[in-house]
PDB file of C-alpha atoms in Angstrom:
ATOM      1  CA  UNK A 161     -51.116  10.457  -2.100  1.00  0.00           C
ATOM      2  CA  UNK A 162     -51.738  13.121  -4.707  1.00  0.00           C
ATOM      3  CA  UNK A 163     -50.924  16.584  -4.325  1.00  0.00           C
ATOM      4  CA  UNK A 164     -52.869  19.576  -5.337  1.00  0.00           C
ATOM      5  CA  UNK A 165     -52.404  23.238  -5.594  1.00  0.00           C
ATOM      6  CA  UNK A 166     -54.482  26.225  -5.941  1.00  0.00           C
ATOM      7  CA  UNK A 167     -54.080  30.114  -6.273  1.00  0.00           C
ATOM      8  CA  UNK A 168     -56.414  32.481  -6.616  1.00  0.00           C
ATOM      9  CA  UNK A 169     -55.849  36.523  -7.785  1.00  0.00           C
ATOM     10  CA  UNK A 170     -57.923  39.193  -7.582  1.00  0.00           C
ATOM     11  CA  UNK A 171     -57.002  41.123 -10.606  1.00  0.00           C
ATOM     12  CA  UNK A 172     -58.870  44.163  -8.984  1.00  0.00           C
ATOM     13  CA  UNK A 173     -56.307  43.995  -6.423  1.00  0.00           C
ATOM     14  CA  UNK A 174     -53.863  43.093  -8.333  1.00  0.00           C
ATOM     15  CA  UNK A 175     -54.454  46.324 -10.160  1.00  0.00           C
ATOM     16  CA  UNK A 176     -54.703  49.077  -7.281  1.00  0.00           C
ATOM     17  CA  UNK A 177     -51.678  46.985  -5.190  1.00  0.00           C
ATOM     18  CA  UNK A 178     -49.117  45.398  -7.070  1.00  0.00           C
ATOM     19  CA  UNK A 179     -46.996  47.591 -10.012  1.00  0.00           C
ATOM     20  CA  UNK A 180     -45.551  44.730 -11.798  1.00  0.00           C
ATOM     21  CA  UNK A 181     -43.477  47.069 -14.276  1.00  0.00           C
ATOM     22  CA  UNK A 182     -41.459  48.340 -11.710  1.00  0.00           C
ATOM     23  CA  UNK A 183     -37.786  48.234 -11.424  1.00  0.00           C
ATOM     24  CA  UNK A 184     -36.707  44.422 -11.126  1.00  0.00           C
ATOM     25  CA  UNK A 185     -40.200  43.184 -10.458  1.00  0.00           C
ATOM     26  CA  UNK A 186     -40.462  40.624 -13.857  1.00  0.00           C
ATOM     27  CA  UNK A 187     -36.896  39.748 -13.725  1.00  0.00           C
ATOM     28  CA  UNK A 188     -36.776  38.917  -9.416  1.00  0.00           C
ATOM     29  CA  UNK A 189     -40.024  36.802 -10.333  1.00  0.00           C
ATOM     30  CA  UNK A 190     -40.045  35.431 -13.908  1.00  0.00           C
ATOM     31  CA  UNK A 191     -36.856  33.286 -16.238  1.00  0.00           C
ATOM     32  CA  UNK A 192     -35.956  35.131 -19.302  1.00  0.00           C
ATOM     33  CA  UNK A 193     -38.031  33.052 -21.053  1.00  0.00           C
ATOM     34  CA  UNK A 194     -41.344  34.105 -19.262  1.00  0.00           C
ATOM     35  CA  UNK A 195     -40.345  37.478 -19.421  1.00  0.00           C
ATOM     36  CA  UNK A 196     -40.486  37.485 -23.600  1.00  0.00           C
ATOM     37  CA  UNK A 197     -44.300  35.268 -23.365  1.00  0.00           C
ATOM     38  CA  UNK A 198     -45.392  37.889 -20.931  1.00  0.00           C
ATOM     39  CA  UNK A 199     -43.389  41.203 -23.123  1.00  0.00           C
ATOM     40  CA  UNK A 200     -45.254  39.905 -26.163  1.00  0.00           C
ATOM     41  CA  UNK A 201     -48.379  39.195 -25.205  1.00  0.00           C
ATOM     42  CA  UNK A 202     -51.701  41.241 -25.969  1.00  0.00           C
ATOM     43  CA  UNK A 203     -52.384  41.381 -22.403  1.00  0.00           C
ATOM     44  CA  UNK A 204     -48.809  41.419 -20.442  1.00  0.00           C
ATOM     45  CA  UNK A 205     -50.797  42.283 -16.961  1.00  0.00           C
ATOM     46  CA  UNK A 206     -52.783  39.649 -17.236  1.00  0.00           C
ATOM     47  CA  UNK A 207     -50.074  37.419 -18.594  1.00  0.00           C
ATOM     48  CA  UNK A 208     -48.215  38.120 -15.184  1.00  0.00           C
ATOM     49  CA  UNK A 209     -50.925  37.020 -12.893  1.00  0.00           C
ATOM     50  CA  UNK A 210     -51.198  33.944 -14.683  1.00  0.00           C
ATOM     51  CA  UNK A 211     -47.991  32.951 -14.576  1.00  0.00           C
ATOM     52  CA  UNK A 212     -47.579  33.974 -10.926  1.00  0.00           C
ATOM     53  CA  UNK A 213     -50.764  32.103 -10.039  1.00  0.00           C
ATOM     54  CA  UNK A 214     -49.231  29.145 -11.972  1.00  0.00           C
ATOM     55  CA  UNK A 215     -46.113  29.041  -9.932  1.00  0.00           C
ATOM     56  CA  UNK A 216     -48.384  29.589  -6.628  1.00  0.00           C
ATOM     57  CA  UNK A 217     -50.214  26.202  -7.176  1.00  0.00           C
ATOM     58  CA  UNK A 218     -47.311  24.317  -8.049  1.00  0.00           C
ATOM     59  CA  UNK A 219     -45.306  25.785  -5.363  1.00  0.00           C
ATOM     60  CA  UNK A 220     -48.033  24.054  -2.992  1.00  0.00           C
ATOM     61  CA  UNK A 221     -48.232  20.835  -5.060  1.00  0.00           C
ATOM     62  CA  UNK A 222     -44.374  20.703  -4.546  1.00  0.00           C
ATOM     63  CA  UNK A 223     -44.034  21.862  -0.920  1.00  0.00           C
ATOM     64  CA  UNK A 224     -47.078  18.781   0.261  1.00  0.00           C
ATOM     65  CA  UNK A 225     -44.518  16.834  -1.411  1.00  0.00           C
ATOM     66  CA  UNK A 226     -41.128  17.791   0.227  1.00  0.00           C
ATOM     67  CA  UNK A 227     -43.025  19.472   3.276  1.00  0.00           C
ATOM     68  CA  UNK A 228     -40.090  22.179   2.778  1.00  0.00           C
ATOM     69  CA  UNK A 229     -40.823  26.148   1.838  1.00  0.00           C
ATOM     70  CA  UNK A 230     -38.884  28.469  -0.083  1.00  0.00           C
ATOM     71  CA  UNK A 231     -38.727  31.279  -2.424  1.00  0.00           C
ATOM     72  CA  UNK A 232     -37.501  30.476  -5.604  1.00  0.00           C
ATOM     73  CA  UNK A 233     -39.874  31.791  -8.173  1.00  0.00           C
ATOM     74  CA  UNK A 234     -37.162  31.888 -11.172  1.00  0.00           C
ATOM     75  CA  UNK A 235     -36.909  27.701 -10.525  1.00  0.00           C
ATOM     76  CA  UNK A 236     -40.227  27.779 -11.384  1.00  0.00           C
ATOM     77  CA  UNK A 237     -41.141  27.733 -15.158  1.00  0.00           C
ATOM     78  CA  UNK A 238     -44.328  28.394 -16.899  1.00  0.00           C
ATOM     79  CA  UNK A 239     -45.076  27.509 -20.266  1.00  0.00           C
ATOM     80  CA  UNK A 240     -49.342  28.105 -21.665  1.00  0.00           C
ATOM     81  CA  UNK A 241     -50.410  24.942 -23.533  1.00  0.00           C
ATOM     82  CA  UNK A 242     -54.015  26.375 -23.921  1.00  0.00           C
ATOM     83  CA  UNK A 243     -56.398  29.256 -22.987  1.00  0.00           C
ATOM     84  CA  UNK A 244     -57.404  26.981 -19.511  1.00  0.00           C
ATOM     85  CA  UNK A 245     -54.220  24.343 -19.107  1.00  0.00           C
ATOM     86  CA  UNK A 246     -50.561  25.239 -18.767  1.00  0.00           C
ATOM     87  CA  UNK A 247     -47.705  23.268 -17.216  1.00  0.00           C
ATOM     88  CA  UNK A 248     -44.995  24.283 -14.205  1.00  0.00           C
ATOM     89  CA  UNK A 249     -41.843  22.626 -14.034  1.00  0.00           C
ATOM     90  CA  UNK A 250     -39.827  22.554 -10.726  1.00  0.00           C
ATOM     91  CA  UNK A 251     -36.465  20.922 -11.236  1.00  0.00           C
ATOM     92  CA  UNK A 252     -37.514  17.468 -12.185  1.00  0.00           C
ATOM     93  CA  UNK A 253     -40.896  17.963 -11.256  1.00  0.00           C
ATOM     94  CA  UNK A 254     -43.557  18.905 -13.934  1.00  0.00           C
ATOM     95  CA  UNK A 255     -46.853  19.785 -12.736  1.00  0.00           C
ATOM     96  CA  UNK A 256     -50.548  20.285 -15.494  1.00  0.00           C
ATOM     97  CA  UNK A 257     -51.990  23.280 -13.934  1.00  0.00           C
ATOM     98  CA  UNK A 258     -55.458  23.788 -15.372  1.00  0.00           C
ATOM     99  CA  UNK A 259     -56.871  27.571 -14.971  1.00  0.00           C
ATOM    100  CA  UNK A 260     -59.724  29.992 -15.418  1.00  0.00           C
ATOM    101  CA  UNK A 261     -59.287  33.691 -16.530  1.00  0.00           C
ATOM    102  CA  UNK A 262     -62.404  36.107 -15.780  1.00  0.00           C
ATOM    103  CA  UNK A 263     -63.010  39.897 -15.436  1.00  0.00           C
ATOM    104  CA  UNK A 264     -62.554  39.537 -11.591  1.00  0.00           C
ATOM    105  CA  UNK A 265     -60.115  36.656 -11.567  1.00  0.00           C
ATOM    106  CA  UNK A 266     -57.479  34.095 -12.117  1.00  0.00           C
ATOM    107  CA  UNK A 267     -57.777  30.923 -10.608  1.00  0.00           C
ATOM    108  CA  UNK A 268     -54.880  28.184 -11.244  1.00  0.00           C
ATOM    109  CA  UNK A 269     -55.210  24.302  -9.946  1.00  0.00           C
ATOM    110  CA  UNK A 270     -51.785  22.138 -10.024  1.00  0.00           C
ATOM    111  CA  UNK A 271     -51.910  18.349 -10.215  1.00  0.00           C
ATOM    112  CA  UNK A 272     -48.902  16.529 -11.105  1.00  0.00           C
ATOM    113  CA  UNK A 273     -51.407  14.334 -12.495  1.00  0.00           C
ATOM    114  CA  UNK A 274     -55.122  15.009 -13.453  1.00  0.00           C
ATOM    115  CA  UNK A 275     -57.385  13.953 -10.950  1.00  0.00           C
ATOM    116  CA  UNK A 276     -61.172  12.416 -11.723  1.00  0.00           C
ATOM    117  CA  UNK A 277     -61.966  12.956  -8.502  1.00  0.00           C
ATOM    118  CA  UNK A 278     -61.403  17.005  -7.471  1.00  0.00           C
ATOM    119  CA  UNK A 279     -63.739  19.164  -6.547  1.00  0.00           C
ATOM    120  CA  UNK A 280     -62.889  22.803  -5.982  1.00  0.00           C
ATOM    121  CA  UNK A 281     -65.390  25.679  -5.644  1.00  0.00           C
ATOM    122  CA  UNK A 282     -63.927  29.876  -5.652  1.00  0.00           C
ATOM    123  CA  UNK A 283     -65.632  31.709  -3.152  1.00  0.00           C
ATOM    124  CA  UNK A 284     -66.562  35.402  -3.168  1.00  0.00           C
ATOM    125  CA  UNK A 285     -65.570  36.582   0.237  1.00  0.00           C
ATOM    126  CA  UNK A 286     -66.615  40.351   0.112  1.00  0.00           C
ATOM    127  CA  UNK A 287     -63.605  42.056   0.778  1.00  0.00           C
ATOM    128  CA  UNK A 288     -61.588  39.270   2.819  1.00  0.00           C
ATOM    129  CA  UNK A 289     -64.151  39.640   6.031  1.00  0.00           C
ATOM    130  CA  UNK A 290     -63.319  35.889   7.677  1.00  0.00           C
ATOM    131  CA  UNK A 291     -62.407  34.374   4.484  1.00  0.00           C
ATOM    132  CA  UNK A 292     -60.827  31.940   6.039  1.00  0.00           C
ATOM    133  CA  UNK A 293     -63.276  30.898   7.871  1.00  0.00           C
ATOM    134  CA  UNK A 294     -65.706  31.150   5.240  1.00  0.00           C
ATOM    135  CA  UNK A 295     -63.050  28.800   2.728  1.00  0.00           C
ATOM    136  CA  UNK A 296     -62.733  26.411   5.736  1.00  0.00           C
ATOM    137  CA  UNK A 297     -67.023  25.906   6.081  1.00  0.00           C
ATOM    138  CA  UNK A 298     -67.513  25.481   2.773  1.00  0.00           C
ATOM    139  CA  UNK A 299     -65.037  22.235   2.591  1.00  0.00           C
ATOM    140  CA  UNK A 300     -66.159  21.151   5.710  1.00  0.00           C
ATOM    141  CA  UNK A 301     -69.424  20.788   3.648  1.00  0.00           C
ATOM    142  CA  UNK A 302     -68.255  18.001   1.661  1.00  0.00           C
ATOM    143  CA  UNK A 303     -67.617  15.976   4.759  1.00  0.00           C
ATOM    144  CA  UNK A 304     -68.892  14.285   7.473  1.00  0.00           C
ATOM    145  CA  UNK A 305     -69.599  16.230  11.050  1.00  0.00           C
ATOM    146  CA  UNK A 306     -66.697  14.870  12.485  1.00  0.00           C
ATOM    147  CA  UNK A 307     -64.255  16.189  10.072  1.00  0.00           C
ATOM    148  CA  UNK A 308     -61.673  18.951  10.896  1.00  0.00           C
ATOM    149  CA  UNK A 309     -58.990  20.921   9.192  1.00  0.00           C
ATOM    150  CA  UNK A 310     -56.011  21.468  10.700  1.00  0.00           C
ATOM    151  CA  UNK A 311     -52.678  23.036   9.031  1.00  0.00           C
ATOM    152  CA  UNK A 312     -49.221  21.648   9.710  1.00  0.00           C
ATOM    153  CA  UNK A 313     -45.934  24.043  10.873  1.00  0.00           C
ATOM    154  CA  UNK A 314     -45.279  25.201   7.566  1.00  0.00           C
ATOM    155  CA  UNK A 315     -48.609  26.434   7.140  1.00  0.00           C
ATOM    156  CA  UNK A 316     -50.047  23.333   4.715  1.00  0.00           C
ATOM    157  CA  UNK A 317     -53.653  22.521   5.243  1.00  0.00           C
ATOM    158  CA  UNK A 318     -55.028  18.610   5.911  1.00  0.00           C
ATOM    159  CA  UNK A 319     -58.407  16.571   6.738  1.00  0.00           C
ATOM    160  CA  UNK A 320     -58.777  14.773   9.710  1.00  0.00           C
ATOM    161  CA  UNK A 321     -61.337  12.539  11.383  1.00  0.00           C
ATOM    162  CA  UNK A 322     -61.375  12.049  15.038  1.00  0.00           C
ATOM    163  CA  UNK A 323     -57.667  12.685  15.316  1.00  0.00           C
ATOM    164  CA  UNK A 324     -56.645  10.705  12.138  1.00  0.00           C
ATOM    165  CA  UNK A 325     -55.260  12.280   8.967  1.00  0.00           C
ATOM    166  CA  UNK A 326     -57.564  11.929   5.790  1.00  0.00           C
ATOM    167  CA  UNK A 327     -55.413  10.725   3.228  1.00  0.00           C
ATOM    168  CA  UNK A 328     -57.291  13.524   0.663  1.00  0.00           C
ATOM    169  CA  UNK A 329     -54.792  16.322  -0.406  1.00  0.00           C
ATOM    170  CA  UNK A 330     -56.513  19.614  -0.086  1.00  0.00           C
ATOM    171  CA  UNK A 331     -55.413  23.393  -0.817  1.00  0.00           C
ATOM    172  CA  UNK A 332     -56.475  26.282  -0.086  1.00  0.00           C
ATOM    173  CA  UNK A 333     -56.341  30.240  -1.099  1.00  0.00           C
ATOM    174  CA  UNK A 334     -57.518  33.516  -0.668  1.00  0.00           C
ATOM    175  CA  UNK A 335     -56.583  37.214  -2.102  1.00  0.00           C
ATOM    176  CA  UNK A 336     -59.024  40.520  -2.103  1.00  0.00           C
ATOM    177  CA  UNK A 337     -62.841  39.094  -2.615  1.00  0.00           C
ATOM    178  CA  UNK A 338     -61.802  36.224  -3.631  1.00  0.00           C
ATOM    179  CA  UNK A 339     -61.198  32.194  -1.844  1.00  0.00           C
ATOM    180  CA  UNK A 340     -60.369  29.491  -3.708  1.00  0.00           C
ATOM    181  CA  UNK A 341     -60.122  25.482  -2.603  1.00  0.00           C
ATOM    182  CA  UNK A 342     -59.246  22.243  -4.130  1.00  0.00           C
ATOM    183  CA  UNK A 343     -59.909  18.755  -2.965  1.00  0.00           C
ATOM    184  CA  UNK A 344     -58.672  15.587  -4.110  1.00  0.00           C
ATOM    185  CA  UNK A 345     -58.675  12.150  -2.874  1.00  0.00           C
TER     186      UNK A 345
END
């Protein structure tokens, strides 16, 4: 089965919540080495939320994998390819993590390997009022009736019909007005 990884940020959030120049912030969260991409950059705040929304989807590409969770974000390392395609590498694991950049938002999918067959959609969710719940109809949509999602112990998300686990991968994400979801299989 492939795994698939999504993270969405808010920037508008990300702006009135988060002070990433702070004390320690870049170098609890980013190597060395993503420190001087994001120092030089013409846009370091946005260069942050990038990379953090980079290591978010790979972090959920790698935990479907291992079904293990951890905080580790300086294992994680970021490197831009493109304006919309970037790659993570965990350890031995390297994951293509294709992404959008708008006014509003940053939205990052991980694949360790590109996918014909995804389908993701973001979601404005006014605030966070039942985002959830709004993220969870909308990819019930692409199913039948009988179709439920359930999340596992550690908190991953799965498809099942009547009691059987889909073998799609599936991810999901939310932050301020924003919800995110990915789908393949």
């Amino acid at each position: 089965m492939h795994s698939i990884g999504n993270d969405i940020v808010d920037l508008h959030l990300a702006k009135t919540q988060s002070n990433w120049q702070r004390k320690g912030f870049l170098q609890k969260q980013f190597t060395e080495e993503e420190q001087t991409v994001i120092l030089t950059s013409k846009d370091p705040f946005l260069q942050v939320w990038l990379f953090w929304s980079m290591k978010e989807a790979a972090y959920k590409c790698y935990t479907q994998k291992y079904q293990k969770r951890f905080f580790a974000p300086q294992k994680f390392l970021c490197k831009n390819l493109s304006n919309s395609e970037g790659i993570v590498t965990i350890g031995s694991e390297v994951y293509v993590v294709t992404y959008s950049i708008t006014a509003d938002y940053i939205h990052s999918i991980a694949q360790k390997h590109i996918s014909e067959k995804m389908v993701s959609k973001i979601i404005f969710t006014k605030n966070g009022l039942s985002s959830t719940k709004m993220i969870a109809q909308s990819v019930l949509s692409h199913f039948s009736a009988e179709v439920s999602l359930k999340k596992n112990k550690i908190g991953i998300p799965y498809l099942y019909q009547q009691q059987h686990k889909m073998p799609n991968s599936i991810t999901i994400s939310h932050h301020g007005n924003y919800g995110a979801y990915a789908i393949i299989g």
